[in-house]
Short mmCIF file of C-alpha atoms in Angstrom, two decimals:
data_model
loop_
_atom_site.label_atom_id
_atom_site.label_comp_id
_atom_site.label_asym_id
_atom_site.label_seq_id
_atom_site.Cartn_x
_atom_site.Cartn_y
_atom_site.Cartn_z
CA MET O 7 33.04 -12.06 1.89
CA SER O 8 35.14 -12.03 4.95
CA ASP O 9 34.68 -14.27 7.82
CA ALA O 10 34.43 -11.26 9.98
CA ALA O 11 31.49 -9.75 7.53
CA VAL O 12 29.74 -13.19 7.64
CA ALA O 13 29.81 -13.53 11.57
CA LEU O 14 28.82 -9.45 11.88
CA THR O 15 25.90 -9.98 9.53
CA LEU O 16 24.69 -13.00 10.70
CA ALA O 17 24.51 -11.44 14.19
CA LEU O 18 22.84 -8.44 12.92
CA LEU O 19 20.16 -10.37 11.05
CA LEU O 20 19.68 -12.20 14.46
CA ILE O 21 18.84 -8.60 15.72
CA ALA O 22 16.76 -7.61 12.83
CA PRO O 23 13.76 -9.40 13.99
CA LEU O 24 13.25 -6.40 16.39
CA ALA O 25 12.05 -4.24 13.84
CA ILE O 26 9.36 -6.81 12.98
CA ALA O 27 8.30 -6.79 17.03
CA GLY O 28 8.16 -3.10 16.81
CA ILE O 29 5.84 -2.90 14.00
CA ALA O 30 3.56 -5.43 15.52
CA LEU O 31 3.43 -3.22 18.77
CA ILE O 32 2.87 -0.54 16.71
CA ASN O 33 -0.03 -1.73 14.81
CA THR O 34 -1.72 -3.17 17.96
CA GLY O 35 -1.75 -0.11 19.76
CA LEU O 36 -2.99 2.05 17.02
CA GLY O 37 -6.18 -0.37 16.98
CA ARG O 38 -9.19 -0.83 19.36
CA SER O 39 -8.87 -2.93 22.65
CA ARG O 40 -11.27 -5.33 21.41
CA SER O 41 -9.01 -6.63 18.87
CA ALA O 42 -5.75 -6.44 20.51
CA ALA O 43 -5.22 -10.17 20.85
CA GLN O 44 -6.10 -11.12 17.49
CA ALA O 45 -4.21 -8.16 15.97
CA LEU O 46 -0.87 -9.58 17.92
CA LEU O 47 -1.83 -13.14 17.04
CA GLY O 48 -2.08 -12.33 13.52
CA ASN O 49 1.16 -10.88 13.49
CA LEU O 50 2.42 -14.33 14.56
CA ALA O 51 0.54 -16.04 12.12
CA LEU O 52 1.14 -14.17 9.27
CA ILE O 53 4.96 -14.24 9.97
CA ALA O 54 4.63 -18.23 10.26
CA VAL O 55 2.41 -18.58 6.67
CA SER O 56 4.86 -16.28 5.17
CA ALA O 57 7.93 -17.98 6.09
CA ILE O 58 6.31 -21.83 4.98
CA VAL O 59 5.14 -20.19 1.77
CA PHE O 60 8.16 -18.63 0.96
CA VAL O 61 10.20 -21.96 1.82
CA PHE O 62 8.15 -23.93 -0.41
CA ALA O 63 7.89 -21.59 -3.35
CA GLY O 64 8.84 -17.90 -2.86
CA ALA O 65 12.74 -18.28 -2.56
CA SER O 66 12.66 -20.41 -5.55
CA PHE O 67 10.99 -17.55 -7.51
CA ALA O 68 13.47 -15.30 -5.93
CA GLY O 69 16.03 -16.62 -7.33
CA THR O 70 18.52 -15.99 -4.30
CA LEU O 71 20.18 -19.66 -4.82
CA GLY O 72 20.73 -18.80 -8.40
CA ASN O 73 20.04 -22.21 -10.10
CA SER O 74 18.27 -20.75 -12.78
CA GLU O 75 16.02 -17.96 -13.83
CA VAL O 76 13.57 -16.83 -16.42
CA VAL O 77 15.55 -14.37 -18.77
CA PHE O 78 14.03 -12.58 -21.78
CA ASP O 79 16.82 -11.29 -24.62
CA VAL O 80 15.01 -7.95 -25.52
CA ALA O 81 17.27 -5.27 -27.55
CA ARG O 82 20.49 -7.29 -26.97
CA LYS O 83 20.17 -6.99 -23.32
CA SER O 84 19.42 -9.69 -20.83
CA TRP O 85 16.33 -9.20 -18.81
CA GLY O 86 15.93 -11.21 -15.53
CA ILE O 87 12.41 -11.49 -14.57
CA LEU O 88 11.75 -14.70 -12.22
CA GLY O 89 14.08 -17.33 -10.85
CA LEU O 90 13.43 -20.97 -10.98
CA GLY O 91 15.70 -22.55 -8.42
CA SER O 92 15.16 -25.62 -6.51
CA PHE O 93 12.07 -25.72 -4.14
CA LEU O 94 12.32 -26.21 -0.34
CA LEU O 95 15.95 -24.52 -0.40
CA HIS O 96 17.18 -27.46 -1.86
CA GLY O 97 20.82 -26.94 -2.09
CA ILE O 98 21.31 -24.19 0.59
CA SER O 99 23.79 -25.95 2.56
CA SER O 100 26.52 -26.11 -0.20
CA ALA O 101 25.74 -22.25 -1.18
CA SER O 102 28.26 -19.04 -0.32
CA PRO O 103 27.94 -18.01 3.29
CA HIS O 104 26.71 -14.69 1.31
CA THR O 105 23.75 -16.37 -0.34
CA GLN O 106 23.10 -18.10 2.77
CA LEU O 107 22.62 -14.90 4.59
CA ALA O 108 20.62 -13.34 1.60
CA VAL O 109 18.16 -16.00 2.12
CA VAL O 110 18.04 -15.08 6.10
CA PHE O 111 17.50 -11.52 5.42
CA GLU O 112 14.55 -12.36 2.61
CA PHE O 113 12.92 -14.60 5.15
CA LEU O 114 13.02 -11.88 7.71
CA ALA O 115 11.77 -9.14 4.74
CA VAL O 116 8.94 -10.94 3.84
CA ALA O 117 7.78 -11.35 7.17
CA MET O 118 8.04 -7.92 7.56
CA LEU O 119 6.16 -7.31 4.33
CA VAL O 120 2.82 -9.22 5.19
CA ILE O 121 2.27 -7.25 8.80
CA ILE O 122 2.19 -4.24 7.12
CA PRO O 123 -1.05 -4.47 5.27
CA TRP O 124 -2.47 -6.24 8.51
CA GLY O 125 -2.22 -3.19 10.49
CA SER O 126 -4.23 -1.41 7.95
CA GLY O 127 -7.16 -4.14 8.14
CA ALA O 128 -7.11 -3.78 11.78
CA ASP O 129 -10.58 -4.31 13.67
CA ARG O 130 -12.19 -5.78 10.85
CA PHE O 131 -9.42 -7.92 8.91
CA ARG O 132 -10.28 -11.52 9.55
CA LEU O 133 -7.49 -13.85 10.32
CA ALA O 134 -7.89 -16.21 7.54
CA GLY O 135 -7.99 -13.21 4.99
CA GLY O 136 -4.67 -12.23 6.34
CA CYS O 137 -3.08 -15.67 6.03
CA ALA O 138 -4.26 -15.94 2.52
CA ALA O 139 -2.81 -12.40 1.65
CA ALA O 140 0.39 -13.33 3.47
CA ALA O 141 0.83 -16.56 1.04
CA ALA O 142 -0.27 -14.50 -2.19
CA LEU O 143 2.34 -11.72 -0.90
CA SER O 144 5.18 -14.26 0.08
CA GLY O 145 4.46 -16.61 -2.61
CA ILE O 146 4.22 -14.36 -5.71
CA VAL O 147 4.57 -10.50 -5.15
CA PHE O 148 7.81 -10.20 -2.95
CA PRO O 149 9.85 -12.77 -4.91
CA LEU O 150 8.96 -10.95 -8.02
CA ALA O 151 10.61 -7.75 -6.15
CA ALA O 152 13.29 -9.37 -4.75
CA ASN O 153 14.44 -11.01 -8.04
CA TRP O 154 14.28 -7.71 -9.87
CA ILE O 155 15.81 -5.89 -7.32
CA TRP O 156 18.04 -7.68 -4.92
CA ASN O 157 18.77 -10.97 -7.16
CA THR O 158 20.08 -11.02 -10.84
CA GLY O 159 16.69 -9.48 -12.07
CA TRP O 160 16.64 -6.80 -14.66
CA LEU O 161 16.44 -3.74 -12.18
CA SER O 162 19.48 -4.55 -10.47
CA ALA O 163 21.29 -5.02 -14.10
CA LEU O 164 19.76 -1.23 -15.23
CA GLY O 165 23.45 -0.17 -14.68
CA GLY O 166 25.06 -2.92 -16.49
CA ASN O 167 22.40 -2.84 -19.23
CA PHE O 168 21.54 1.10 -19.97
CA SER O 169 24.42 2.59 -17.80
CA LEU O 170 21.99 3.98 -14.99
CA GLY O 171 24.34 4.43 -12.29
CA ALA O 172 24.47 1.26 -9.89
CA GLY O 173 21.33 -0.05 -11.08
CA PHE O 174 17.89 0.42 -9.06
CA LEU O 175 19.30 0.69 -5.20
CA ASP O 176 17.45 -0.68 -2.58
CA THR O 177 19.72 -1.58 0.38
CA ALA O 178 17.46 -2.77 2.94
CA GLY O 179 13.59 -2.94 1.47
CA ALA O 180 12.45 0.18 1.44
CA GLY O 181 10.93 -0.86 -2.12
CA THR O 182 10.62 -4.59 -1.80
CA VAL O 183 9.15 -4.51 1.60
CA HIS O 184 7.74 -0.89 2.52
CA LEU O 185 6.38 0.18 -0.83
CA VAL O 186 4.90 -3.07 -1.62
CA GLY O 187 3.61 -3.47 1.82
CA GLY O 188 2.23 0.23 1.73
CA LEU O 189 0.61 -0.71 -1.89
CA SER O 190 -1.01 -4.10 -0.17
CA ALA O 191 -2.39 -1.85 2.77
CA LEU O 192 -4.11 0.07 0.19
CA ALA O 193 -5.42 -3.03 -1.29
CA VAL O 194 -6.62 -4.20 1.67
CA VAL O 195 -8.18 -1.04 2.76
CA TRP O 196 -10.20 -1.09 -0.43
CA ILE O 197 -11.36 -4.66 -0.61
CA ALA O 198 -11.96 -4.60 3.31
CA GLY O 199 -13.81 -1.53 3.45
CA PRO O 200 -13.55 1.25 6.30
CA ARG O 201 -14.69 0.23 9.93
CA ARG O 202 -18.60 0.85 10.95
CA GLY O 203 -19.21 4.20 12.01
CA LYS O 204 -15.65 5.45 10.56
CA PHE O 205 -17.18 7.38 7.70
CA PRO O 206 -20.78 8.84 8.61
CA ARG O 207 -23.25 9.98 6.13
CA GLU O 208 -22.80 13.58 6.90
CA GLY O 209 -19.85 15.41 8.93
CA LEU O 210 -16.41 14.47 9.27
CA SER O 211 -14.90 11.05 9.60
CA THR O 212 -14.98 9.69 13.39
CA ALA O 213 -12.23 9.44 15.23
CA MET O 214 -11.18 6.25 16.54
CA PRO O 215 -8.08 6.41 18.21
CA GLY O 216 -5.64 3.75 19.06
CA HIS O 217 -6.12 2.24 22.34
CA ASN O 218 -2.73 2.04 23.76
CA ALA O 219 -0.14 4.91 23.35
CA VAL O 220 2.52 2.59 25.73
CA TYR O 221 2.22 0.21 22.73
CA VAL O 222 2.89 2.48 20.17
CA LEU O 223 5.68 4.52 21.47
CA SER O 224 7.62 1.15 22.84
CA GLY O 225 7.05 -0.06 19.47
CA CYS O 226 9.04 2.87 17.91
CA ILE O 227 12.14 2.41 20.20
CA VAL O 228 12.04 -1.46 19.65
CA ALA O 229 11.78 -1.03 16.08
CA LEU O 230 14.89 1.78 15.83
CA VAL O 231 16.93 -1.30 17.47
CA GLY O 232 16.01 -3.61 14.73
CA TRP O 233 16.25 -1.34 12.00
CA LEU O 234 19.79 -0.65 12.99
CA ALA O 235 20.63 -3.88 12.34
CA TRP O 236 18.60 -4.30 9.54
CA ASN O 237 19.98 -1.62 7.63
CA VAL O 238 23.61 -2.24 8.46
CA ALA O 239 22.94 -5.98 7.05
CA GLY O 240 21.63 -4.65 4.27
CA ALA O 241 24.49 -2.64 3.31
CA ILE O 242 26.97 -5.54 3.68
CA LEU O 243 24.65 -7.82 1.72
CA TRP O 244 23.34 -5.87 -1.14
CA LEU O 245 25.95 -2.76 -1.25
CA HIS O 246 28.89 -4.69 -0.06
CA ALA O 247 29.61 -1.96 1.72
CA PRO O 248 33.11 -2.28 3.48
CA LEU O 249 33.16 -2.28 7.60
CA THR O 250 34.62 0.89 7.78
CA GLN O 251 31.33 2.52 6.50
CA LEU O 252 28.71 0.81 8.48
CA PRO O 253 28.68 3.17 11.13
CA VAL O 254 27.72 5.70 9.35
CA THR O 255 24.76 3.62 7.97
CA ALA O 256 23.75 3.02 11.37
CA ILE O 257 24.25 7.13 12.28
CA ASN O 258 22.10 7.91 9.53
CA THR O 259 19.25 5.61 10.38
CA LEU O 260 18.75 7.20 13.55
CA LEU O 261 19.31 10.97 12.22
CA SER O 262 16.40 10.08 9.61
CA ALA O 263 14.31 8.73 12.31
CA SER O 264 14.99 11.81 14.73
CA GLY O 265 14.71 14.24 11.77
CA ALA O 266 11.22 12.84 11.12
CA LEU O 267 10.30 12.61 14.66
CA VAL O 268 11.06 16.28 15.34
CA THR O 269 9.44 17.43 12.30
CA THR O 270 6.17 15.58 12.78
CA LEU O 271 6.51 16.73 16.49
CA SER O 272 6.65 20.54 15.10
CA VAL O 273 3.82 20.06 12.36
CA THR O 274 1.07 18.52 15.00
CA ARG O 275 2.37 21.21 17.48
CA PHE O 276 1.31 23.98 15.14
CA ARG O 277 -1.73 22.55 13.63
CA PHE O 278 -3.33 21.06 16.73
CA GLY O 279 -1.82 23.39 19.79
CA LYS O 280 -0.14 19.98 21.28
CA PRO O 281 1.93 16.73 19.49
CA ASP O 282 -0.18 14.34 18.67
CA ALA O 283 1.30 10.94 20.07
CA SER O 284 0.20 8.36 17.45
CA LEU O 285 1.38 10.95 14.43
CA CYS O 286 4.85 11.56 16.03
CA ALA O 287 5.05 7.74 16.42
CA ASN O 288 3.93 7.44 12.62
CA GLY O 289 6.63 10.05 11.85
CA TRP O 290 9.39 8.06 13.61
CA LEU O 291 8.45 4.87 11.94
CA ALA O 292 8.21 6.69 8.49
CA GLY O 293 11.84 8.08 9.59
CA LEU O 294 13.20 4.88 9.79
CA VAL O 295 11.33 3.42 6.35
CA THR O 296 12.94 6.36 4.40
CA SER O 297 16.25 5.27 5.97
CA SER O 298 16.11 1.61 4.58
CA ALA O 299 16.82 2.88 1.12
CA CYS O 300 19.38 5.63 1.54
CA ALA O 301 21.24 5.12 5.02
CA ALA O 302 24.27 3.20 3.41
CA ILE O 303 24.57 5.69 0.39
CA VAL O 304 23.84 9.47 1.62
CA SER O 305 26.04 11.75 4.28
CA PRO O 306 24.51 12.35 7.77
CA VAL O 307 23.63 15.82 6.90
CA ALA O 308 21.64 14.43 3.86
CA ALA O 309 19.88 11.71 6.32
CA LEU O 310 18.82 14.50 8.53
CA PHE O 311 17.19 16.31 5.78
CA ILE O 312 15.59 13.65 4.14
CA GLY O 313 13.96 12.43 7.51
CA GLY O 314 12.83 15.93 8.18
CA VAL O 315 10.98 15.86 4.81
CA THR O 316 9.29 12.63 5.68
CA GLY O 317 8.43 13.80 8.78
CA PHE O 318 6.77 16.63 7.21
CA PHE O 319 4.56 14.96 4.81
CA THR O 320 3.43 12.23 7.16
CA PRO O 321 0.99 13.67 9.30
CA LEU O 322 -0.32 15.67 6.83
CA LEU O 323 -0.60 12.71 4.12
CA VAL O 324 -2.40 10.47 6.97
CA GLU O 325 -4.66 13.41 7.25
CA LEU O 326 -5.37 13.54 3.62
CA LEU O 327 -6.07 10.08 3.07
CA GLU O 328 -8.78 9.92 5.91
CA LEU O 329 -10.33 13.05 5.11
CA ALA O 330 -10.23 13.72 1.73
CA LEU O 331 -10.19 10.20 0.29
CA SER O 332 -11.90 8.33 3.14
CA ILE O 333 -9.47 5.83 3.26
CA ASP O 334 -9.75 4.04 6.91
CA ASP O 335 -5.88 3.16 7.73
CA PRO O 336 -5.65 2.89 11.72
CA SER O 337 -1.92 2.10 11.58
CA GLY O 338 -1.05 5.01 8.68
CA ALA O 339 0.49 2.18 6.77
CA ILE O 340 -0.11 3.51 3.49
CA THR O 341 1.67 6.97 4.29
CA VAL O 342 4.36 5.26 6.67
CA HIS O 343 5.82 2.72 4.40
CA GLY O 344 4.09 3.43 0.87
CA ALA O 345 4.67 7.04 0.69
CA ALA O 346 7.69 6.91 2.93
CA GLY O 347 9.38 4.07 1.08
CA LEU O 348 8.77 5.80 -2.14
CA TRP O 349 10.59 9.13 -0.51
CA GLY O 350 13.30 7.12 0.44
CA LEU O 351 13.72 5.69 -2.97
CA LEU O 352 13.68 8.89 -4.65
CA ALA O 353 16.42 10.50 -2.21
CA THR O 354 18.57 7.87 -3.23
CA GLY O 355 18.47 8.95 -6.31
CA ILE O 356 18.54 12.90 -5.82
CA PHE O 357 21.55 12.83 -3.49
CA SER O 358 23.55 9.74 -4.87
CA PRO O 359 27.13 11.00 -6.25
CA GLN O 360 26.78 8.52 -9.37
CA GLN O 361 25.64 9.46 -13.24
CA GLY O 362 22.23 8.12 -14.18
CA GLN O 363 21.25 6.93 -10.50
CA MET O 364 18.19 9.32 -10.45
CA LEU O 365 16.91 7.79 -13.61
CA ALA O 366 17.24 4.22 -12.35
CA GLN O 367 15.51 5.11 -9.17
CA LEU O 368 12.54 6.44 -11.22
CA VAL O 369 12.71 3.24 -13.27
CA GLY O 370 12.29 1.38 -10.41
CA ILE O 371 9.73 2.92 -8.93
CA ALA O 372 7.67 2.71 -12.33
CA ALA O 373 7.88 -0.81 -12.05
CA LEU O 374 6.97 -1.05 -8.70
CA LEU O 375 4.16 1.14 -8.74
CA GLY O 376 2.86 0.26 -12.04
CA LEU O 377 2.97 -3.54 -11.74
CA MET O 378 2.61 -4.11 -7.96
CA LEU O 379 -0.31 -2.35 -7.02
CA PRO O 380 -2.75 -4.07 -10.04
CA LEU O 381 -1.26 -7.23 -9.36
CA ILE O 382 -1.58 -7.35 -5.56
CA TYR O 383 -5.38 -5.48 -5.80
CA LEU O 384 -6.34 -8.25 -8.30
CA LEU O 385 -4.94 -10.99 -6.30
CA PHE O 386 -6.54 -9.81 -3.11
CA ALA O 387 -9.94 -9.15 -4.92
CA ALA O 388 -9.98 -13.06 -6.04
CA LEU O 389 -8.59 -14.02 -2.43
CA ASN O 390 -11.65 -12.00 -1.53
CA ARG O 391 -14.16 -14.10 -3.17
CA LEU O 392 -12.89 -17.51 -1.72
CA VAL O 393 -11.54 -16.34 1.82
CA PRO O 394 -13.45 -13.14 2.75
CA PHE O 395 -11.11 -10.60 4.50
CA ARG O 396 -14.22 -8.65 6.11
CA VAL O 397 -15.52 -10.00 9.40
CA ASP O 398 -19.43 -9.87 9.58
CA PRO O 399 -21.35 -6.83 11.32
CA ASP O 400 -21.85 -8.61 14.53
CA GLY O 401 -18.34 -9.79 14.64
CA GLU O 402 -16.97 -6.10 14.17
CA ARG O 403 -19.62 -5.09 16.92
CA ILE O 404 -18.05 -7.39 19.52
CA GLY O 405 -14.63 -7.26 18.54
CA MET O 406 -12.33 -9.52 16.76
CA ASP O 407 -10.88 -10.80 19.90
CA LEU O 408 -14.27 -12.38 20.97
CA HIS O 409 -15.41 -13.23 17.52
CA GLU O 410 -12.57 -14.99 16.31
CA LEU O 411 -10.32 -15.96 19.63
CA GLY O 412 -13.27 -16.46 21.80
CA GLY O 413 -11.77 -14.10 24.48
CA GLY O 414 -10.49 -10.73 24.90
CA ALA O 415 -6.92 -8.86 25.59
CA TYR O 416 -8.28 -7.23 28.49
CA PRO O 417 -11.07 -9.23 30.36
CA GLU O 418 -10.85 -7.46 33.30
CA PHE O 419 -11.45 -3.84 31.71
CA VAL O 420 -15.01 -2.64 30.57
CA ILE O 421 -14.97 -2.08 27.01
CA HIS O 422 -16.48 1.12 25.11
CA ARG O 423 -19.92 0.80 24.39
CA ASP O 424 -20.26 1.60 20.57
CA GLU O 425 -22.79 4.42 21.25
CA SER O 426 -19.60 6.34 22.33
CA TYR O 427 -18.91 6.53 18.48
CA ARG O 428 -21.44 8.47 15.97
CA MET F 20 -13.71 3.24 -12.84
CA LYS F 21 -11.33 1.56 -10.55
CA TYR F 22 -10.05 -1.25 -13.07
CA ALA F 23 -9.85 1.21 -15.52
CA GLY F 24 -7.32 2.89 -13.47
CA LEU F 25 -5.51 -0.31 -12.40
CA LEU F 26 -5.29 -0.90 -16.35
CA VAL F 27 -3.80 2.21 -17.03
CA MET F 28 -1.03 1.73 -14.09
CA PRO F 29 0.86 -1.25 -16.12
CA ALA F 30 0.53 0.95 -19.16
CA GLY F 31 2.67 3.89 -17.77
CA PHE F 32 5.35 0.93 -16.59
CA PHE F 33 5.25 -0.58 -20.27
CA LEU F 34 6.14 3.06 -21.37
CA THR F 35 9.17 3.09 -19.26
CA LEU F 36 10.40 -0.10 -20.80
CA ALA F 37 9.91 1.28 -24.26
CA THR F 38 11.67 4.60 -23.17
CA LEU F 39 14.81 2.14 -22.02
CA VAL F 40 14.82 0.20 -25.13
CA LEU F 41 14.32 3.21 -27.73
CA PHE F 42 16.00 6.03 -26.84
CA PRO F 43 19.70 6.02 -25.94
CA ASP F 44 19.92 9.90 -25.13
CA PRO F 45 19.99 10.03 -21.41
CA THR F 46 17.88 13.45 -21.42
CA ARG F 47 15.01 12.13 -23.46
CA ARG F 48 15.01 8.99 -21.29
CA PHE F 49 14.51 11.01 -18.31
CA VAL F 50 11.74 12.85 -19.80
CA PHE F 51 9.88 9.80 -21.08
CA VAL F 52 10.12 7.80 -17.68
CA LEU F 53 8.70 11.16 -16.08
CA CYS F 54 5.87 10.90 -18.68
CA ALA F 55 5.33 7.32 -17.88
CA LEU F 56 5.12 8.10 -14.21
CA ALA F 57 2.95 10.97 -14.86
CA VAL F 58 0.68 8.30 -16.77
CA GLU F 59 0.66 5.63 -13.91
CA CYS F 60 -0.54 8.64 -11.42
CA ILE F 61 -2.95 9.35 -13.53
CA GLY F 62 -3.92 5.55 -13.24
CA LEU F 63 -3.72 5.78 -9.69
CA VAL F 64 -5.89 8.83 -9.15
CA VAL F 65 -8.56 7.39 -11.54
CA THR F 66 -8.33 4.15 -9.21
CA VAL F 67 -8.52 5.96 -5.86
CA ARG F 68 -11.48 7.87 -7.25
CA GLY F 69 -13.04 4.88 -8.30
CA HIS F 70 -12.94 4.02 -4.23
CA ILE F 71 -14.14 7.20 -2.69
CA PRO F 72 -17.76 6.46 -1.63
CA SER F 73 -20.19 9.13 -2.80
CA ARG F 74 -22.24 11.28 -0.42
CA GLY F 75 -25.33 9.14 0.64
CA ALA F 76 -23.90 5.94 -0.21
CA THR F 77 -24.23 2.70 1.60
CA ARG F 78 -21.62 2.84 4.37
CA PRO F 79 -20.48 -0.11 6.79
#
């Protein structure tokens, strides 16, 4: 890795946390005002817990430092499953610049992963439960996925072992972060249950709109800046993309988000008579998530098309999950991160010129979907027995801010009475 | 029912692994991996249905 590439990647990784900040703002804005401070504090707490657990154990299991690994030999192929490197990042100072930057990227990736399910549990997910979930994700789940996909694991070796393109490609975390995050969000929603009053016995679900559209839409712009840096850094680190290819990666990121937003705007305008701000924000973010998989690989026209498809299904799927499947997901993380991440991984296979790439993507998706959701669900169900995820009914009624923090985010403003909801 | 669905999903994953090991032909691999994904989708559907509350059930 040249000095210029090292310097550029480091600079980009210092900007990339803006993507995390954007998601945190969006999640807070889509929740209720009585839980706003707890929502934003929770983002900070979960990022802190994930960093600590990752440095203690997760980085070792991810195998980025490459000291040793659990490898199975099956059918005369090596299948790397889990890293067994030194704990507490021992030896990182003597590692190559590429390896050190990869570790930084993984720290940021796990921080983004843990805040995704936090948004889905808005208004009823306890801080302690969130921290426990973050610890499980950063200590076990993320390291598994990162080892398989980014380091020397079996998914990255599909190209060499089975002639499947370049192996499973996930440039900037559409699989390791967003698909896994979406599945975690689904598990949290199932275990914590819906918000009180969301699904009455009769009639349609109760609309519980976000309390601050300005947070949500500002978060979208902040996320764009972070995502541009994120995708370009991922292209350098995991695809070893030459410097001349990086501007196209940034352009594709913007085009994917733009295509998604315009499509979502049109769909919501057509369905509801006026565009829906929060669904458009979801569409924009879903476009960014999709670009995490394919921005460094596809052409600009393909990126625009891929984003357009994302923007089409995002508002429809958000609606379907709530109305048909009784899934209460305030931040829309299951759709925005899970479904959009999945589509991005598929699109990488569809639009990649390499032979066998589509099959490699399908194998990776099968691995992530088939193993991660059951693992995450069982981990969270076990944790829920030790550290309950859901707040008690009184706490939910007065709001997470007052119940968990002793003070509201907006003490000078009147909070809506519960009777305003059915 | 939800746990049954969660057990079916890894079965789809292991079908994928078996496909890679047993079939060298790319076309057969592709078809069988799609079948494995279909098995996972069935498991997901069963899990989702297991979590949908029935009408009149106690809700928070």
